[in-house]
Each structure stands twice: as structure tokens, then as C-alpha cells.
Amino acid sequence: MLRIRGTTYHFRRIVPPALRSALNQREIWVSLKTGYQNEARKRASALHARTTELFDKTSRALAEGQERPAIPHVRDALRDLHRLVEAPVGLEAVPLSVSGPRSRPQNMRKAVAVTIPKPKPQPLLLSEALTRFVLENPQSSADTRKATQRAVALFLQAFGDAPVSIIGGEKAGAFRDLLFSLPASLGKRKSSLTLTEEADRAREDGRPTLSGKSVKNHMMRLSALWNQLLQRELVQKNPWTGWSFEAGSKTIRRGWSNQELHTLMTGDWPRSSVSESTFRLVTMIGAYSGLRLGEICHLRTEDLHTIDGIPCFVIRPHTDSGWSPKTDAGTRIVPVHSRLIEAGLLTLKDTMDGSYLIPGLNTSKDGVRGTVFGRSFSTMKTRLGLPAEITFHSFRHSVSTQLRNASADILEIWIDRLLGHEATHKSQGTSTYLSGITTTNLKQTVEAISYPDELFRKGWS
């Protein structure tokens, strides 16, 4: 159980009644030496494990009929608790204090006197400041309430609740950096991902991130709240002012060059729960289809269909897992390239034990598949010295560039349909024609994708 005294969180655990006589304690207190809730929880978790171990050992000893004076580990544990009162602060060695009945040893009395502070006014938490000075302030407009609540909610989601008096420039800067890495679509659809996972996914998929204007708006809302806290002398300074909101030189994504692809495909795949054969399979599908990484990872065996005599990937929502394509236009059919067929892709449908077409990929608790693959791919790319402008998402750039420079017989509207893009020209005629694009035309478009033979000669076997 967490308790906050002053600006510092403490851990408190009640000693089970059956063990109090043996341990000579009613409860155990721990100063966690932090005012940040997330960090306090991590340290409290470590302490919970240590006290559980102590309780288990004591219970076993009592069950064996040992008397308290004959239980050396209890005496040693209590001495350790006393010595740890002034030990260096750390996750594995947090200063402990214990409190017990009046009959506890003299050395325990000293620990209690040192570590239990006199009652102090409870510090003002950020969540409480939001309620008190914004949400319950009759002078705040509806827009101010909504925008400030959103900014504070993002901070709490990232770092947890904490006293406003200890939130300084370090946390403000970390929050600013995190905001710049979050996807621009954040909050537009339901998601159970953490903000860090959202940022990782945006980076791996090459998604647009929050603009400098959006980041500035969030920071300004927090700055306005802090100005009120300053006037009331509840904080000493405003850490949300003076920041730059220029995103810097934005990395322009581009397609792969043949030399970069050669470097990628001949490099050593990092140690990972994802096998090298799966790496080669996913990479080759991306190169010869332009499918997004998430679309590839969520393909099921039932999504490999023959339509009008042509083998196709069917990209569609899977309601049982909650996954769906990025946009409405993402629901589509993509003919399988002949090079993938030659490499044996169609046989996967009959050889996979599970429901997914791609083997060996993890599925997160919210149903997102392939997170480890994305991280391992990024790690490999960095180790090989490949530039930041190319990511797995760059295969879509490569495919788009090749197709738009291919034969004039390939229409741009076919390319849009193949890649799952909204139509470039949104007219009634365009919308009608989109619904009538034949599988044969899409097959012709896919087959225009080409690479030097040696790049994928090894396939995924």
C-alpha cells in the first residue's frame, strides 16, 4: 500500500496476525524516496517481494515448531531492517523502518523515531490541481477545461500522478519529447497501448506525428495552470515556459535503393524471438506488395484467396481480435506477386498450425501482432548503418515510386487501390470506377514491381 507524506511516497505493509509474535512487528514502513507515482510503484513492488519472502520463511519456520529465539533468519531480518534505515537509496536496497508492539527491542524504537516524520500537510497532486483550479473554476471556459484536462491526462498517463512542487524542467522536457513522437491520430480511435507503445508503433509504421502546434498547445495549457500555482505560491517556478516547438529537421521518408536492400538482406538478423526466416518472409511480402507491416502481421490463412483465378491477399478487419486496416480504403484485395508464389508463399496456407499466415510473431495484450518484429527490424537497420529516412514503411514508398514510373498502361487509380490510399481525385466518376477495378488490372499493377534477382534469391527458407 502506498502512502504519501510530504512530497515522498512510502510503502506500508501489515504483518499477518499469525506472524506478529514471531516478528515482534505489526507493520513495516518503507520510505520510497520519490514523489513520482510510477517510480514509487516500481520500488514498492520490489519491497512487496522482499516482505513476502520474509513472511513465507517465518511461516515455514513456525510450522516446523521452532520457537522465536531459535529462528535465526527472523533475528537477522530484523537487524537488516534496522541497518537499512540509513542505507543508500536504490531499487534493491530501500531504507526500511518497522513499527511493532511496545515490547519490541530497544533498537527498533530508535528506527521508529528516526523514520516516522511528524504529520505534515498533504502535498497538492497534479490531478488535484487540475480539479481545483480548472475543472471547478467557474471562470474557466468549456474549451479551457477540455484542453487542459487532455494535456494533464497525457502527462498522468506517461508519468503518473505526482506533487506539483516536484514537477520541474526534467519532466517537462521529457513530456515535450514524448509528445513530438506520438502519432497525429492519437485519440481518434480506441486503443489500449501505452504512450510509449504508441510512439514506438508510429516510428515503426512511419506514421505522421504530432505537429509543433499541437505540442505547443498541450504545453501552454500546463503553463497556464502553473501560473495559477505560482500566484498562490504552491510552486517555485513554471517549468512549462521557454521551450521551442520546432520539430527540427523532419526526417523525410523515402524508398529503398538497391544497394540499401542488399545491405539489409545480407546483414545478420539480431537475436530475437522472431526467426530470420520470418524476417525474410515479412520483408519480401512488404517489398513485393507495398502492404503495411501491421497488415502483413495480421494476415490469416483465410485471408489468402483465389479471386477470378488470381491468388490474392484480402486485407480486412478482424472483429474477433479488434484489428482493422488503418483507413476505410485499407480494406482491399492485393494480388500475390509471382515472385512470392515462386518462393512458396501459397503453401503456407496448408502448412501453418495456427490461424495466422506468418509464423513466429508475438501478439500484445491489445491484439497488436508483430511488435517485437518491428523493434528487431529497427535494431538491425541501425546496426547496419542504414539511414533514418528508410524504415519498413519505406517499402510502400519503393512500390509507389516504381509503379508511378512504370508503363503508362498502369493507371494511378489502380495504384491507389492497391496501396489502400484514398483516391487522388474524389469525383463521383472516380468513386464509381474504384468499385469496378478488376482483379486482372490489380494483378498487372502488382507485377510491375521488380527488383534485381539477387536481392531476394534466398527467399525465406
mmCIF file of C-alpha atoms in Angstrom, residues 116-371:
data_model
loop_
_atom_site.group_PDB
_atom_site.id
_atom_site.type_symbol
_atom_site.label_atom_id
_atom_site.label_comp_id
_atom_site.label_asym_id
_atom_site.label_seq_id
_atom_site.Cartn_x
_atom_site.Cartn_y
_atom_site.Cartn_z
ATOM 1 C CA ILE A 116 8.371 8.276 11.035
ATOM 2 C CA PRO A 117 8.003 12.013 10.423
ATOM 3 C CA LYS A 118 5.580 14.283 12.177
ATOM 4 C CA PRO A 119 2.304 14.722 10.336
ATOM 5 C CA LYS A 120 2.567 17.314 7.565
ATOM 6 C CA PRO A 121 0.018 18.830 5.220
ATOM 7 C CA GLN A 122 -0.573 16.574 2.235
ATOM 8 C CA PRO A 123 1.101 17.907 -0.948
ATOM 9 C CA LEU A 124 -1.053 19.083 -3.841
ATOM 10 C CA LEU A 125 -1.071 16.449 -6.580
ATOM 11 C CA LEU A 126 -1.322 17.390 -10.250
ATOM 12 C CA SER A 127 -4.708 15.670 -10.592
ATOM 13 C CA GLU A 128 -5.997 17.678 -7.619
ATOM 14 C CA ALA A 129 -4.631 20.946 -9.044
ATOM 15 C CA LEU A 130 -6.473 20.259 -12.317
ATOM 16 C CA THR A 131 -9.775 19.731 -10.497
ATOM 17 C CA ARG A 132 -9.362 22.634 -8.090
ATOM 18 C CA PHE A 133 -8.088 25.375 -10.394
ATOM 19 C CA VAL A 134 -9.539 24.409 -13.786
ATOM 20 C CA LEU A 135 -12.423 21.939 -13.714
ATOM 21 C CA GLU A 136 -14.112 23.508 -10.680
ATOM 22 C CA ASN A 137 -13.224 27.078 -11.610
ATOM 23 C CA PRO A 138 -16.414 28.847 -12.784
ATOM 24 C CA GLN A 139 -14.308 31.342 -14.763
ATOM 25 C CA SER A 140 -12.768 28.586 -16.942
ATOM 26 C CA SER A 141 -14.388 28.196 -20.343
ATOM 27 C CA ALA A 142 -15.514 24.810 -21.613
ATOM 28 C CA ASP A 143 -12.664 24.814 -24.148
ATOM 29 C CA THR A 144 -10.096 25.560 -21.431
ATOM 30 C CA ARG A 145 -11.419 22.761 -19.239
ATOM 31 C CA LYS A 146 -11.401 20.246 -22.053
ATOM 32 C CA ALA A 147 -7.957 21.166 -23.431
ATOM 33 C CA THR A 148 -6.284 21.351 -20.014
ATOM 34 C CA GLN A 149 -7.825 18.065 -18.931
ATOM 35 C CA ARG A 150 -6.487 16.436 -22.116
ATOM 36 C CA ALA A 151 -2.955 17.770 -21.539
ATOM 37 C CA VAL A 152 -2.921 16.677 -17.893
ATOM 38 C CA ALA A 153 -4.349 13.260 -18.806
ATOM 39 C CA LEU A 154 -1.462 12.685 -21.234
ATOM 40 C CA PHE A 155 1.078 13.660 -18.565
ATOM 41 C CA LEU A 156 -0.541 11.361 -15.987
ATOM 42 C CA GLN A 157 -0.653 8.516 -18.486
ATOM 43 C CA ALA A 158 3.042 8.948 -19.212
ATOM 44 C CA PHE A 159 4.483 9.632 -15.749
ATOM 45 C CA GLY A 160 1.758 9.057 -13.162
ATOM 46 C CA ASP A 161 0.425 11.472 -10.573
ATOM 47 C CA ALA A 162 2.901 13.497 -8.508
ATOM 48 C CA PRO A 163 3.011 16.589 -6.284
ATOM 49 C CA VAL A 164 3.135 19.732 -8.412
ATOM 50 C CA SER A 165 6.011 21.022 -6.250
ATOM 51 C CA ILE A 166 8.432 18.384 -7.594
ATOM 52 C CA ILE A 167 7.481 18.549 -11.293
ATOM 53 C CA GLY A 168 10.335 20.506 -12.860
ATOM 54 C CA GLY A 169 12.131 21.081 -16.121
ATOM 55 C CA GLU A 170 13.344 17.498 -16.471
ATOM 56 C CA LYS A 171 9.830 16.076 -16.537
ATOM 57 C CA ALA A 172 8.523 18.962 -18.661
ATOM 58 C CA GLY A 173 11.242 18.311 -21.243
ATOM 59 C CA ALA A 174 10.602 14.556 -21.228
ATOM 60 C CA PHE A 175 6.898 15.226 -21.775
ATOM 61 C CA ARG A 176 7.644 17.589 -24.677
ATOM 62 C CA ASP A 177 9.893 14.989 -26.329
ATOM 63 C CA LEU A 178 7.254 12.298 -25.891
ATOM 64 C CA LEU A 179 4.556 14.481 -27.430
ATOM 65 C CA PHE A 180 6.654 15.023 -30.559
ATOM 66 C CA SER A 181 6.926 11.231 -31.011
ATOM 67 C CA LEU A 182 3.205 10.433 -30.626
ATOM 68 C CA PRO A 183 1.077 9.718 -33.723
ATOM 69 C CA ALA A 184 -1.069 12.538 -35.066
ATOM 70 C CA SER A 185 -4.037 10.132 -34.947
ATOM 71 C CA LEU A 186 -3.729 9.676 -31.149
ATOM 72 C CA GLY A 187 -7.150 9.572 -29.518
ATOM 73 C CA LYS A 188 -9.068 9.278 -32.786
ATOM 74 C CA ARG A 189 -9.680 5.589 -32.235
ATOM 75 C CA LYS A 190 -9.868 3.411 -29.139
ATOM 76 C CA SER A 191 -6.533 1.934 -28.091
ATOM 77 C CA SER A 192 -5.128 0.197 -25.018
ATOM 78 C CA LEU A 193 -1.492 0.916 -25.945
ATOM 79 C CA THR A 194 0.676 2.915 -23.568
ATOM 80 C CA LEU A 195 2.005 6.222 -24.872
ATOM 81 C CA THR A 196 5.462 4.685 -25.262
ATOM 82 C CA GLU A 197 3.961 1.861 -27.322
ATOM 83 C CA GLU A 198 2.025 4.401 -29.398
ATOM 84 C CA ALA A 199 5.277 6.268 -30.093
ATOM 85 C CA ASP A 200 7.110 3.029 -30.997
ATOM 86 C CA ARG A 201 4.326 1.989 -33.345
ATOM 87 C CA ALA A 202 4.253 5.405 -35.026
ATOM 88 C CA ARG A 203 8.000 5.228 -35.594
ATOM 89 C CA GLU A 204 7.918 1.650 -36.925
ATOM 90 C CA ASP A 205 4.984 2.319 -39.276
ATOM 91 C CA GLY A 206 6.297 5.704 -40.413
ATOM 92 C CA ARG A 207 3.122 7.455 -39.284
ATOM 93 C CA PRO A 208 2.833 11.256 -39.054
ATOM 94 C CA THR A 209 3.436 12.540 -35.509
ATOM 95 C CA LEU A 210 2.011 15.481 -33.552
ATOM 96 C CA SER A 211 2.827 18.844 -35.054
ATOM 97 C CA GLY A 212 4.740 21.564 -33.246
ATOM 98 C CA LYS A 213 1.462 23.457 -32.931
ATOM 99 C CA SER A 214 -0.237 20.541 -31.137
ATOM 100 C CA VAL A 215 2.711 20.064 -28.779
ATOM 101 C CA LYS A 216 2.749 23.799 -28.046
ATOM 102 C CA ASN A 217 -0.968 23.769 -27.208
ATOM 103 C CA HIS A 218 -0.539 20.981 -24.647
ATOM 104 C CA MET A 219 2.453 22.697 -23.035
ATOM 105 C CA MET A 220 0.670 26.067 -22.935
ATOM 106 C CA ARG A 221 -2.293 24.546 -21.106
ATOM 107 C CA LEU A 222 0.026 23.196 -18.438
ATOM 108 C CA SER A 223 1.861 26.529 -18.299
ATOM 109 C CA ALA A 224 -1.415 28.367 -17.671
ATOM 110 C CA LEU A 225 -2.218 26.000 -14.804
ATOM 111 C CA TRP A 226 1.265 26.539 -13.324
ATOM 112 C CA ASN A 227 0.814 30.319 -13.490
ATOM 113 C CA GLN A 228 -2.087 29.938 -11.092
ATOM 114 C CA LEU A 229 0.017 27.739 -8.825
ATOM 115 C CA LEU A 230 2.799 30.360 -8.875
ATOM 116 C CA GLN A 231 0.434 33.126 -7.825
ATOM 117 C CA ARG A 232 -0.709 31.001 -4.895
ATOM 118 C CA GLU A 233 2.933 30.140 -4.028
ATOM 119 C CA LEU A 234 2.246 26.431 -4.405
ATOM 120 C CA VAL A 235 5.252 26.045 -6.735
ATOM 121 C CA GLN A 236 8.512 27.967 -7.056
ATOM 122 C CA LYS A 237 8.738 28.179 -10.840
ATOM 123 C CA ASN A 238 6.911 27.367 -14.071
ATOM 124 C CA PRO A 239 8.792 24.594 -15.936
ATOM 125 C CA TRP A 240 6.485 24.742 -18.964
ATOM 126 C CA THR A 241 7.731 28.051 -20.395
ATOM 127 C CA GLY A 242 10.673 28.837 -22.672
ATOM 128 C CA TRP A 243 10.515 25.699 -24.806
ATOM 129 C CA SER A 244 10.952 25.558 -28.560
ATOM 130 C CA PHE A 245 8.189 23.872 -30.513
ATOM 131 C CA GLU A 246 10.005 23.456 -33.763
ATOM 132 C CA ALA A 247 10.060 19.746 -34.539
ATOM 133 C CA GLY A 248 13.528 20.207 -36.019
ATOM 134 C CA SER A 249 14.521 18.917 -39.408
ATOM 135 C CA LYS A 250 11.795 16.402 -40.048
ATOM 136 C CA THR A 251 13.026 13.126 -41.464
ATOM 137 C CA ILE A 252 11.674 12.709 -44.979
ATOM 138 C CA ARG A 253 10.836 9.072 -45.598
ATOM 139 C CA ARG A 254 11.856 7.595 -48.927
ATOM 140 C CA GLY A 255 12.099 4.270 -50.690
ATOM 141 C CA TRP A 256 14.951 1.760 -50.552
ATOM 142 C CA SER A 257 17.822 1.843 -53.019
ATOM 143 C CA ASN A 258 19.015 -1.493 -54.399
ATOM 144 C CA GLN A 259 22.303 -1.119 -52.507
ATOM 145 C CA GLU A 260 20.471 -0.495 -49.217
ATOM 146 C CA LEU A 261 18.276 -3.528 -49.825
ATOM 147 C CA HIS A 262 21.375 -5.622 -50.500
ATOM 148 C CA THR A 263 22.886 -4.423 -47.205
ATOM 149 C CA LEU A 264 19.661 -5.276 -45.383
ATOM 150 C CA MET A 265 19.195 -8.737 -46.852
ATOM 151 C CA THR A 266 22.831 -9.794 -46.373
ATOM 152 C CA GLY A 267 23.095 -8.447 -42.811
ATOM 153 C CA ASP A 268 22.871 -10.542 -39.650
ATOM 154 C CA TRP A 269 19.397 -10.659 -38.125
ATOM 155 C CA PRO A 270 19.655 -9.721 -34.414
ATOM 156 C CA ARG A 271 18.924 -12.225 -31.685
ATOM 157 C CA SER A 272 15.190 -12.072 -31.196
ATOM 158 C CA SER A 273 12.125 -14.205 -30.562
ATOM 159 C CA VAL A 274 11.417 -13.633 -34.264
ATOM 160 C CA SER A 275 13.334 -16.021 -36.518
ATOM 161 C CA GLU A 276 15.436 -14.998 -39.520
ATOM 162 C CA SER A 277 13.117 -16.946 -41.835
ATOM 163 C CA THR A 278 10.147 -14.901 -40.578
ATOM 164 C CA PHE A 279 12.185 -11.713 -41.092
ATOM 165 C CA ARG A 280 12.856 -12.667 -44.716
ATOM 166 C CA LEU A 281 9.242 -13.697 -45.329
ATOM 167 C CA VAL A 282 7.740 -10.463 -43.940
ATOM 168 C CA THR A 283 10.341 -8.303 -45.716
ATOM 169 C CA MET A 284 9.782 -9.983 -49.076
ATOM 170 C CA ILE A 285 5.987 -9.599 -48.808
ATOM 171 C CA GLY A 286 6.432 -5.912 -47.967
ATOM 172 C CA ALA A 287 8.766 -5.385 -50.928
ATOM 173 C CA TYR A 288 6.516 -7.121 -53.474
ATOM 174 C CA SER A 289 3.134 -5.808 -52.294
ATOM 175 C CA GLY A 290 3.520 -2.458 -50.514
ATOM 176 C CA LEU A 291 1.442 -3.813 -47.607
ATOM 177 C CA ARG A 292 1.870 -2.073 -44.258
ATOM 178 C CA LEU A 293 3.726 -4.002 -41.572
ATOM 179 C CA GLY A 294 0.578 -4.313 -39.448
ATOM 180 C CA GLU A 295 -1.375 -5.616 -42.453
ATOM 181 C CA ILE A 296 1.225 -8.311 -43.092
ATOM 182 C CA CYS A 297 1.499 -9.388 -39.461
ATOM 183 C CA HIS A 298 -2.302 -9.744 -39.111
ATOM 184 C CA LEU A 299 -2.787 -11.807 -42.284
ATOM 185 C CA ARG A 300 -4.597 -15.057 -41.582
ATOM 186 C CA THR A 301 -4.592 -18.214 -43.650
ATOM 187 C CA GLU A 302 -8.203 -17.459 -44.539
ATOM 188 C CA ASP A 303 -7.051 -14.105 -45.998
ATOM 189 C CA LEU A 304 -5.256 -15.882 -48.859
ATOM 190 C CA HIS A 305 -7.941 -16.293 -51.542
ATOM 191 C CA THR A 306 -8.116 -17.071 -55.244
ATOM 192 C CA ILE A 307 -10.275 -14.389 -56.876
ATOM 193 C CA ASP A 308 -11.031 -14.534 -60.613
ATOM 194 C CA GLY A 309 -8.370 -17.249 -60.825
ATOM 195 C CA ILE A 310 -5.727 -14.973 -59.212
ATOM 196 C CA PRO A 311 -4.228 -15.635 -55.734
ATOM 197 C CA CYS A 312 -4.804 -12.551 -53.572
ATOM 198 C CA PHE A 313 -4.250 -11.189 -50.093
ATOM 199 C CA VAL A 314 -7.566 -9.984 -48.642
ATOM 200 C CA ILE A 315 -6.956 -7.082 -46.237
ATOM 201 C CA ARG A 316 -9.986 -6.724 -43.979
ATOM 202 C CA PRO A 317 -10.974 -6.124 -40.349
ATOM 203 C CA HIS A 318 -10.839 -8.997 -37.866
ATOM 204 C CA THR A 319 -13.579 -8.215 -35.388
ATOM 205 C CA ASP A 320 -12.679 -11.067 -33.017
ATOM 206 C CA SER A 321 -9.262 -9.528 -32.275
ATOM 207 C CA GLY A 322 -10.265 -5.883 -32.735
ATOM 208 C CA TRP A 323 -7.731 -5.287 -35.543
ATOM 209 C CA SER A 324 -8.712 -3.320 -38.636
ATOM 210 C CA PRO A 325 -6.889 -1.599 -41.547
ATOM 211 C CA LYS A 326 -5.639 1.938 -40.979
ATOM 212 C CA THR A 327 -8.381 3.533 -43.115
ATOM 213 C CA ASP A 328 -11.549 2.525 -44.933
ATOM 214 C CA ALA A 329 -9.532 2.431 -48.147
ATOM 215 C CA GLY A 330 -7.214 -0.072 -46.446
ATOM 216 C CA THR A 331 -9.866 -2.779 -46.816
ATOM 217 C CA ARG A 332 -8.956 -4.197 -50.218
ATOM 218 C CA ILE A 333 -7.543 -7.105 -52.224
ATOM 219 C CA VAL A 334 -3.893 -7.246 -53.267
ATOM 220 C CA PRO A 335 -2.881 -9.884 -55.842
ATOM 221 C CA VAL A 336 0.087 -12.038 -54.802
ATOM 222 C CA HIS A 337 3.198 -11.212 -56.852
ATOM 223 C CA SER A 338 4.555 -14.049 -58.992
ATOM 224 C CA ARG A 339 7.908 -13.878 -57.175
ATOM 225 C CA LEU A 340 6.150 -14.616 -53.887
ATOM 226 C CA ILE A 341 4.328 -17.533 -55.487
ATOM 227 C CA GLU A 342 7.630 -18.893 -56.863
ATOM 228 C CA ALA A 343 9.128 -18.645 -53.376
ATOM 229 C CA GLY A 344 6.354 -20.869 -51.986
ATOM 230 C CA LEU A 345 4.010 -18.392 -50.304
ATOM 231 C CA LEU A 346 0.843 -20.250 -51.300
ATOM 232 C CA THR A 347 1.998 -23.392 -49.497
ATOM 233 C CA LEU A 348 1.986 -21.523 -46.157
ATOM 234 C CA LYS A 349 -1.805 -21.712 -46.056
ATOM 235 C CA ASP A 350 -1.643 -25.506 -45.746
ATOM 236 C CA THR A 351 1.437 -25.766 -43.517
ATOM 237 C CA MET A 352 0.608 -23.294 -40.732
ATOM 238 C CA ASP A 353 -0.631 -24.821 -37.476
ATOM 239 C CA GLY A 354 -2.324 -21.660 -36.212
ATOM 240 C CA SER A 355 -4.734 -19.217 -37.794
ATOM 241 C CA TYR A 356 -2.100 -16.650 -38.847
ATOM 242 C CA LEU A 357 -0.263 -16.837 -42.166
ATOM 243 C CA ILE A 358 3.045 -15.516 -40.784
ATOM 244 C CA PRO A 359 4.556 -17.759 -38.082
ATOM 245 C CA GLY A 360 6.541 -16.748 -35.008
ATOM 246 C CA LEU A 361 5.131 -13.279 -34.291
ATOM 247 C CA ASN A 362 4.040 -12.096 -30.847
ATOM 248 C CA THR A 363 0.589 -10.701 -30.116
ATOM 249 C CA SER A 364 0.335 -7.987 -27.458
ATOM 250 C CA LYS A 365 -2.431 -7.877 -24.850
ATOM 251 C CA ASP A 366 -4.477 -5.488 -27.002
ATOM 252 C CA GLY A 367 -4.268 -7.731 -30.065
ATOM 253 C CA VAL A 368 -1.464 -5.922 -31.933
ATOM 254 C CA ARG A 369 0.708 -8.505 -33.661
ATOM 255 C CA GLY A 370 4.349 -8.077 -34.668
ATOM 256 C CA THR A 371 5.596 -5.517 -32.131
#
